[in-house]
GROMACS .gro file of C-alpha atoms in nm:
model
  342
    1UNK     CA    1   5.948   0.393  -2.075
    2UNK     CA    2   5.749   0.716  -2.116
    3UNK     CA    3   5.774   0.675  -2.494
    4UNK     CA    4   5.630   0.323  -2.469
    5UNK     CA    5   5.346   0.445  -2.247
    6UNK     CA    6   5.258   0.719  -2.498
    7UNK     CA    7   5.259   0.465  -2.782
    8UNK     CA    8   5.023   0.230  -2.595
    9UNK     CA    9   4.792   0.518  -2.501
   10UNK     CA   10   4.781   0.641  -2.862
   11UNK     CA   11   4.697   0.292  -2.988
   12UNK     CA   12   4.423   0.254  -2.728
   13UNK     CA   13   4.273   0.591  -2.825
   14UNK     CA   14   4.280   0.499  -3.195
   15UNK     CA   15   4.106   0.170  -3.121
   16UNK     CA   16   3.837   0.345  -2.917
   17UNK     CA   17   3.775   0.601  -3.189
   18UNK     CA   18   3.750   0.324  -3.449
   19UNK     CA   19   3.492   0.142  -3.236
   20UNK     CA   20   3.287   0.460  -3.190
   21UNK     CA   21   3.304   0.527  -3.564
   22UNK     CA   22   3.194   0.172  -3.645
   23UNK     CA   23   2.902   0.190  -3.402
   24UNK     CA   24   2.801   0.527  -3.545
   25UNK     CA   25   2.817   0.395  -3.902
   26UNK     CA   26   2.609   0.091  -3.809
   27UNK     CA   27   2.356   0.315  -3.636
   28UNK     CA   28   2.335   0.540  -3.941
   29UNK     CA   29   2.285   0.237  -4.165
   30UNK     CA   30   2.010   0.106  -3.939
   31UNK     CA   31   1.849   0.451  -3.941
   32UNK     CA   32   1.853   0.458  -4.321
   33UNK     CA   33   1.680   0.121  -4.329
   34UNK     CA   34   1.416   0.228  -4.084
   35UNK     CA   35   1.604   0.158  -3.762
   36UNK     CA   36   1.615  -0.140  -3.531
   37UNK     CA   37   1.315  -0.283  -3.348
   38UNK     CA   38   1.339  -0.011  -3.079
   39UNK     CA   39   1.291   0.270  -3.331
   40UNK     CA   40   1.026   0.108  -3.548
   41UNK     CA   41   0.673   0.243  -3.521
   42UNK     CA   42   0.431  -0.024  -3.404
   43UNK     CA   43   0.130  -0.067  -3.632
   44UNK     CA   44  -0.164  -0.307  -3.618
   45UNK     CA   45  -0.299  -0.418  -3.954
   46UNK     CA   46  -0.619  -0.613  -4.018
   47UNK     CA   47  -0.670  -0.843  -4.315
   48UNK     CA   48  -0.989  -0.798  -4.512
   49UNK     CA   49  -1.143  -1.134  -4.430
   50UNK     CA   50  -0.977  -1.412  -4.235
   51UNK     CA   51  -0.634  -1.548  -4.326
   52UNK     CA   52  -0.655  -1.658  -4.688
   53UNK     CA   53  -0.424  -1.632  -4.987
   54UNK     CA   54  -0.594  -1.314  -5.108
   55UNK     CA   55  -0.457  -1.134  -4.800
   56UNK     CA   56  -0.113  -1.298  -4.794
   57UNK     CA   57   0.057  -0.987  -4.933
   58UNK     CA   58   0.059  -0.836  -4.583
   59UNK     CA   59   0.267  -1.126  -4.447
   60UNK     CA   60   0.489  -1.099  -4.754
   61UNK     CA   61   0.549  -0.728  -4.687
   62UNK     CA   62   0.649  -0.819  -4.332
   63UNK     CA   63   0.860  -1.125  -4.421
   64UNK     CA   64   1.051  -0.950  -4.702
   65UNK     CA   65   1.130  -0.650  -4.482
   66UNK     CA   66   0.921  -0.397  -4.674
   67UNK     CA   67   0.746  -0.279  -4.357
   68UNK     CA   68   1.072  -0.262  -4.161
   69UNK     CA   69   1.243  -0.067  -4.437
   70UNK     CA   70   0.956   0.184  -4.418
   71UNK     CA   71   0.999   0.215  -4.042
   72UNK     CA   72   0.722  -0.012  -3.913
   73UNK     CA   73   0.687  -0.308  -3.679
   74UNK     CA   74   0.356  -0.454  -3.799
   75UNK     CA   75   0.124  -0.692  -3.617
   76UNK     CA   76  -0.118  -0.864  -3.857
   77UNK     CA   77  -0.460  -0.972  -3.731
   78UNK     CA   78  -0.749  -1.143  -3.910
   79UNK     CA   79  -1.032  -0.912  -4.013
   80UNK     CA   80  -1.400  -1.007  -4.025
   81UNK     CA   81  -1.522  -0.823  -4.332
   82UNK     CA   82  -1.588  -0.460  -4.422
   83UNK     CA   83  -1.809  -0.367  -4.127
   84UNK     CA   84  -1.577  -0.526  -3.873
   85UNK     CA   85  -1.262  -0.370  -4.019
   86UNK     CA   86  -1.417  -0.022  -4.023
   87UNK     CA   87  -1.534  -0.055  -3.664
   88UNK     CA   88  -1.194  -0.177  -3.541
   89UNK     CA   89  -0.994   0.090  -3.726
   90UNK     CA   90  -1.224   0.376  -3.626
   91UNK     CA   91  -1.226   0.244  -3.269
   92UNK     CA   92  -0.847   0.267  -3.253
   93UNK     CA   93  -0.776  -0.106  -3.212
   94UNK     CA   94  -0.602  -0.115  -3.552
   95UNK     CA   95  -0.429   0.144  -3.769
   96UNK     CA   96  -0.498   0.008  -4.118
   97UNK     CA   97  -0.707  -0.254  -4.296
   98UNK     CA   98  -0.870  -0.328  -4.633
   99UNK     CA   99  -1.244  -0.297  -4.689
  100UNK     CA  100  -1.456  -0.338  -4.999
  101UNK     CA  101  -1.507   0.015  -5.130
  102UNK     CA  102  -1.870  -0.047  -5.220
  103UNK     CA  103  -1.932  -0.177  -4.870
  104UNK     CA  104  -1.774   0.139  -4.732
  105UNK     CA  105  -1.995   0.355  -4.952
  106UNK     CA  106  -2.302   0.168  -4.829
  107UNK     CA  107  -2.200   0.214  -4.465
  108UNK     CA  108  -2.137   0.587  -4.502
  109UNK     CA  109  -2.439   0.647  -4.727
  110UNK     CA  110  -2.671   0.477  -4.478
  111UNK     CA  111  -2.529   0.644  -4.169
  112UNK     CA  112  -2.374   0.324  -4.033
  113UNK     CA  113  -2.011   0.440  -4.027
  114UNK     CA  114  -1.794   0.750  -4.038
  115UNK     CA  115  -1.448   0.876  -3.947
  116UNK     CA  116  -1.248   0.647  -4.176
  117UNK     CA  117  -1.053   0.745  -4.488
  118UNK     CA  118  -0.962   0.545  -4.799
  119UNK     CA  119  -0.595   0.594  -4.896
  120UNK     CA  120  -0.522   0.337  -5.172
  121UNK     CA  121  -0.687   0.074  -5.389
  122UNK     CA  122  -0.605  -0.295  -5.357
  123UNK     CA  123  -0.827  -0.422  -5.641
  124UNK     CA  124  -0.957  -0.220  -5.933
  125UNK     CA  125  -1.269  -0.438  -5.963
  126UNK     CA  126  -1.493  -0.588  -5.698
  127UNK     CA  127  -1.426  -0.953  -5.617
  128UNK     CA  128  -1.749  -0.990  -5.417
  129UNK     CA  129  -1.977  -1.278  -5.508
  130UNK     CA  130  -2.172  -1.582  -5.401
  131UNK     CA  131  -2.000  -1.921  -5.392
  132UNK     CA  132  -2.160  -2.264  -5.400
  133UNK     CA  133  -2.057  -2.616  -5.505
  134UNK     CA  134  -2.188  -2.865  -5.757
  135UNK     CA  135  -2.499  -3.048  -5.642
  136UNK     CA  136  -2.673  -2.744  -5.495
  137UNK     CA  137  -2.864  -2.665  -5.817
  138UNK     CA  138  -2.718  -2.316  -5.837
  139UNK     CA  139  -2.602  -2.207  -6.181
  140UNK     CA  140  -2.741  -1.854  -6.213
  141UNK     CA  141  -2.845  -1.571  -5.978
  142UNK     CA  142  -3.215  -1.666  -6.007
  143UNK     CA  143  -3.130  -2.009  -5.861
  144UNK     CA  144  -3.049  -1.843  -5.529
  145UNK     CA  145  -3.420  -1.805  -5.454
  146UNK     CA  146  -3.527  -2.057  -5.191
  147UNK     CA  147  -3.165  -2.118  -5.086
  148UNK     CA  148  -2.982  -2.064  -4.755
  149UNK     CA  149  -2.664  -1.855  -4.764
  150UNK     CA  150  -2.411  -1.780  -4.490
  151UNK     CA  151  -2.179  -1.486  -4.430
  152UNK     CA  152  -2.054  -1.253  -4.159
  153UNK     CA  153  -2.305  -0.978  -4.071
  154UNK     CA  154  -2.065  -0.699  -4.176
  155UNK     CA  155  -1.952  -0.854  -4.504
  156UNK     CA  156  -1.985  -0.645  -4.819
  157UNK     CA  157  -2.122  -0.951  -5.003
  158UNK     CA  158  -2.414  -0.968  -4.765
  159UNK     CA  159  -2.471  -0.593  -4.741
  160UNK     CA  160  -2.453  -0.548  -5.118
  161UNK     CA  161  -2.676  -0.847  -5.190
  162UNK     CA  162  -3.007  -0.652  -5.210
  163UNK     CA  163  -2.854  -0.428  -5.479
  164UNK     CA  164  -2.706  -0.726  -5.665
  165UNK     CA  165  -3.038  -0.912  -5.642
  166UNK     CA  166  -3.233  -0.621  -5.783
  167UNK     CA  167  -2.998  -0.577  -6.077
  168UNK     CA  168  -2.977  -0.954  -6.140
  169UNK     CA  169  -3.354  -1.010  -6.127
  170UNK     CA  170  -3.355  -1.202  -5.797
  171UNK     CA  171  -3.627  -1.175  -5.531
  172UNK     CA  172  -3.407  -1.110  -5.226
  173UNK     CA  173  -3.695  -1.187  -4.989
  174UNK     CA  174  -3.680  -1.550  -5.103
  175UNK     CA  175  -3.316  -1.589  -4.997
  176UNK     CA  176  -3.232  -1.679  -4.637
  177UNK     CA  177  -2.912  -1.551  -4.476
  178UNK     CA  178  -2.751  -1.699  -4.164
  179UNK     CA  179  -2.452  -1.572  -3.968
  180UNK     CA  180  -2.107  -1.726  -3.995
  181UNK     CA  181  -1.743  -1.639  -3.923
  182UNK     CA  182  -1.484  -1.574  -4.192
  183UNK     CA  183  -1.264  -1.877  -4.124
  184UNK     CA  184  -1.559  -2.117  -4.090
  185UNK     CA  185  -1.768  -2.025  -4.395
  186UNK     CA  186  -1.604  -2.263  -4.641
  187UNK     CA  187  -1.629  -2.550  -4.394
  188UNK     CA  188  -1.998  -2.470  -4.346
  189UNK     CA  189  -2.052  -2.492  -4.722
  190UNK     CA  190  -1.843  -2.808  -4.755
  191UNK     CA  191  -2.036  -2.970  -4.469
  192UNK     CA  192  -2.370  -2.910  -4.639
  193UNK     CA  193  -2.521  -2.681  -4.373
  194UNK     CA  194  -2.586  -2.409  -4.631
  195UNK     CA  195  -2.633  -2.384  -5.007
  196UNK     CA  196  -2.390  -2.100  -5.062
  197UNK     CA  197  -2.169  -1.845  -4.890
  198UNK     CA  198  -2.062  -1.488  -4.940
  199UNK     CA  199  -1.710  -1.507  -5.079
  200UNK     CA  200  -1.460  -1.325  -5.295
  201UNK     CA  201  -1.442  -1.500  -5.630
  202UNK     CA  202  -1.072  -1.573  -5.583
  203UNK     CA  203  -1.173  -1.809  -5.304
  204UNK     CA  204  -1.259  -2.075  -5.563
  205UNK     CA  205  -0.933  -2.278  -5.524
  206UNK     CA  206  -0.966  -2.284  -5.144
  207UNK     CA  207  -1.332  -2.390  -5.163
  208UNK     CA  208  -1.246  -2.676  -5.398
  209UNK     CA  209  -0.954  -2.784  -5.179
  210UNK     CA  210  -1.177  -2.803  -4.871
  211UNK     CA  211  -1.505  -2.925  -5.023
  212UNK     CA  212  -1.347  -3.171  -5.271
  213UNK     CA  213  -1.608  -3.052  -5.520
  214UNK     CA  214  -1.612  -2.809  -5.809
  215UNK     CA  215  -1.702  -2.458  -5.695
  216UNK     CA  216  -1.979  -2.253  -5.857
  217UNK     CA  217  -1.909  -1.878  -5.849
  218UNK     CA  218  -2.154  -1.594  -5.908
  219UNK     CA  219  -1.943  -1.273  -5.927
  220UNK     CA  220  -2.120  -0.947  -5.849
  221UNK     CA  221  -1.904  -0.783  -6.117
  222UNK     CA  222  -2.114  -0.958  -6.383
  223UNK     CA  223  -2.395  -0.712  -6.313
  224UNK     CA  224  -2.202  -0.423  -6.147
  225UNK     CA  225  -1.891  -0.368  -6.356
  226UNK     CA  226  -1.777  -0.023  -6.235
  227UNK     CA  227  -1.730  -0.114  -5.871
  228UNK     CA  228  -1.387  -0.114  -5.710
  229UNK     CA  229  -1.279  -0.406  -5.495
  230UNK     CA  230  -1.084  -0.375  -5.169
  231UNK     CA  231  -0.927  -0.046  -5.067
  232UNK     CA  232  -0.693   0.039  -4.781
  233UNK     CA  233  -0.838   0.249  -4.501
  234UNK     CA  234  -0.715   0.423  -4.188
  235UNK     CA  235  -0.892   0.643  -3.938
  236UNK     CA  236  -0.966   0.999  -4.050
  237UNK     CA  237  -0.763   1.118  -3.751
  238UNK     CA  238  -0.448   0.934  -3.863
  239UNK     CA  239  -0.499   1.040  -4.226
  240UNK     CA  240  -0.518   1.404  -4.121
  241UNK     CA  241  -0.244   1.406  -3.857
  242UNK     CA  242   0.009   1.163  -4.011
  243UNK     CA  243  -0.017   1.184  -4.392
  244UNK     CA  244   0.349   1.095  -4.454
  245UNK     CA  245   0.324   0.792  -4.225
  246UNK     CA  246   0.015   0.680  -4.418
  247UNK     CA  247   0.198   0.713  -4.751
  248UNK     CA  248   0.498   0.513  -4.624
  249UNK     CA  249   0.276   0.234  -4.495
  250UNK     CA  250   0.067   0.220  -4.813
  251UNK     CA  251   0.378   0.206  -5.030
  252UNK     CA  252   0.524  -0.082  -4.826
  253UNK     CA  253   0.197  -0.278  -4.832
  254UNK     CA  254   0.153  -0.228  -5.206
  255UNK     CA  255   0.512  -0.340  -5.258
  256UNK     CA  256   0.416  -0.661  -5.079
  257UNK     CA  257   0.111  -0.692  -5.303
  258UNK     CA  258   0.313  -0.649  -5.621
  259UNK     CA  259   0.576  -0.899  -5.503
  260UNK     CA  260   0.305  -1.152  -5.412
  261UNK     CA  261   0.144  -1.136  -5.754
  262UNK     CA  262   0.481  -1.190  -5.921
  263UNK     CA  263   0.582  -1.469  -5.680
  264UNK     CA  264   0.254  -1.639  -5.588
  265UNK     CA  265   0.408  -1.971  -5.485
  266UNK     CA  266   0.654  -1.805  -5.249
  267UNK     CA  267   0.374  -1.588  -5.110
  268UNK     CA  268   0.169  -1.901  -5.039
  269UNK     CA  269   0.463  -2.052  -4.849
  270UNK     CA  270   0.511  -1.733  -4.649
  271UNK     CA  271   0.143  -1.740  -4.554
  272UNK     CA  272   0.175  -2.103  -4.443
  273UNK     CA  273   0.480  -2.012  -4.235
  274UNK     CA  274   0.272  -1.756  -4.045
  275UNK     CA  275  -0.072  -1.923  -4.047
  276UNK     CA  276  -0.072  -2.294  -3.958
  277UNK     CA  277  -0.411  -2.362  -4.117
  278UNK     CA  278  -0.320  -2.207  -4.453
  279UNK     CA  279  -0.303  -2.415  -4.770
  280UNK     CA  280  -0.005  -2.275  -4.965
  281UNK     CA  281  -0.114  -2.422  -5.298
  282UNK     CA  282  -0.466  -2.277  -5.269
  283UNK     CA  283  -0.320  -1.946  -5.149
  284UNK     CA  284  -0.097  -1.922  -5.456
  285UNK     CA  285  -0.393  -2.002  -5.681
  286UNK     CA  286  -0.599  -1.727  -5.515
  287UNK     CA  287  -0.324  -1.474  -5.586
  288UNK     CA  288  -0.302  -1.582  -5.949
  289UNK     CA  289  -0.676  -1.526  -5.989
  290UNK     CA  290  -0.658  -1.195  -5.803
  291UNK     CA  291  -0.394  -1.048  -6.036
  292UNK     CA  292  -0.655  -0.960  -6.298
  293UNK     CA  293  -0.849  -0.760  -6.038
  294UNK     CA  294  -0.551  -0.566  -5.901
  295UNK     CA  295  -0.458  -0.422  -6.238
  296UNK     CA  296  -0.714  -0.296  -6.484
  297UNK     CA  297  -0.658  -0.184  -6.841
  298UNK     CA  298  -0.916   0.090  -6.789
  299UNK     CA  299  -0.724   0.259  -6.509
  300UNK     CA  300  -0.359   0.224  -6.600
  301UNK     CA  301  -0.104  -0.017  -6.462
  302UNK     CA  302  -0.004   0.160  -6.139
  303UNK     CA  303  -0.110  -0.045  -5.838
  304UNK     CA  304  -0.318   0.135  -5.577
  305UNK     CA  305  -0.461   0.419  -5.786
  306UNK     CA  306  -0.811   0.557  -5.738
  307UNK     CA  307  -1.019   0.757  -5.985
  308UNK     CA  308  -1.280   1.003  -5.861
  309UNK     CA  309  -1.494   0.959  -6.172
  310UNK     CA  310  -1.516   0.583  -6.130
  311UNK     CA  311  -1.606   0.618  -5.764
  312UNK     CA  312  -1.879   0.865  -5.862
  313UNK     CA  313  -2.016   0.601  -6.102
  314UNK     CA  314  -2.020   0.347  -5.819
  315UNK     CA  315  -2.218   0.589  -5.605
  316UNK     CA  316  -2.461   0.647  -5.894
  317UNK     CA  317  -2.515   0.269  -5.931
  318UNK     CA  318  -2.599   0.237  -5.563
  319UNK     CA  319  -2.825   0.542  -5.570
  320UNK     CA  320  -3.005   0.411  -5.878
  321UNK     CA  321  -3.071   0.083  -5.697
  322UNK     CA  322  -3.209   0.271  -5.396
  323UNK     CA  323  -2.929   0.139  -5.174
  324UNK     CA  324  -2.821   0.476  -5.027
  325UNK     CA  325  -3.033   0.681  -4.788
  326UNK     CA  326  -2.826   0.998  -4.835
  327UNK     CA  327  -2.616   1.156  -5.106
  328UNK     CA  328  -2.239   1.121  -5.074
  329UNK     CA  329  -1.938   1.226  -5.279
  330UNK     CA  330  -1.609   1.043  -5.346
  331UNK     CA  331  -1.419   1.302  -5.140
  332UNK     CA  332  -1.624   1.218  -4.830
  333UNK     CA  333  -1.465   0.875  -4.811
  334UNK     CA  334  -1.135   0.904  -5.007
  335UNK     CA  335  -0.831   1.131  -4.960
  336UNK     CA  336  -0.701   1.135  -5.318
  337UNK     CA  337  -0.388   1.327  -5.210
  338UNK     CA  338  -0.274   1.020  -5.015
  339UNK     CA  339  -0.345   0.765  -5.290
  340UNK     CA  340  -0.078   0.655  -5.544
  341UNK     CA  341  -0.081   0.856  -5.866
  342UNK     CA  342  -0.178   0.690  -6.195
   0.00000   0.00000   0.00000
């Protein structure tokens, strides 16, 4: 009887040890992947401008588990342009978000913003521009004179317009700007309330889908070719105190960007899954157009890289156009040690 009792006790102990070992192994595996939801670091991320295809890579990074694998539980919120994203990130309501680099340079160089740091590039060339539709008699920059344009107050398109106008030979005083919100701009154009809107050039498919007319695009890059497009920012405090966390987040986001460009249709569907109003076909088309801006033959093929010399040229362009009130350097706005290497 005692022998039987010992046998049962030994079996029970072996079973218990096996269960502990299994739980421990599972825990270790979860840890290696970034942990479960209780151990993930909560992060708030802003899109650059509304909830369009051009920003769908953030939802892709979340849906495909890239953020989780890096140790993050990410909440994605719609941004309202460069000025709004900077204000929200610096104010501590969000940890990361993309802004147009030129817009950031303008804000810092004119004393309108500080305490944010650029940590990676999203696009190697600016996508800023003016969008209109057929029937508005807009075919060239000069045609914008006498027209009414809409955009958010903090948008880089609007803030950079005086510089673009000067270089393109447009009298900016003859152009009227009215305020609008990111998600409503295309509807405002389609409804005929304005002649044009501030818009990234990759917005063409979405404009045509909504307006049922051919879009007319005036890219700023036609007259300002050295300017970067969107870049990822965080607060200077986070960049200084949590550099490794910043690198992990950037890498996960850029992985989502690369996956989205290679799988644009799937990315469009993922956006639709998360944003009811999204048009997956237009979103995929936006990503296909954006691919040429994310990689540039002049800067290598690595996604996310930043070059100090190119940024210095951008600053020189703005200074030459009289758009900056004070001198700034690339290092004032970018931490090159946190950016991906070329």
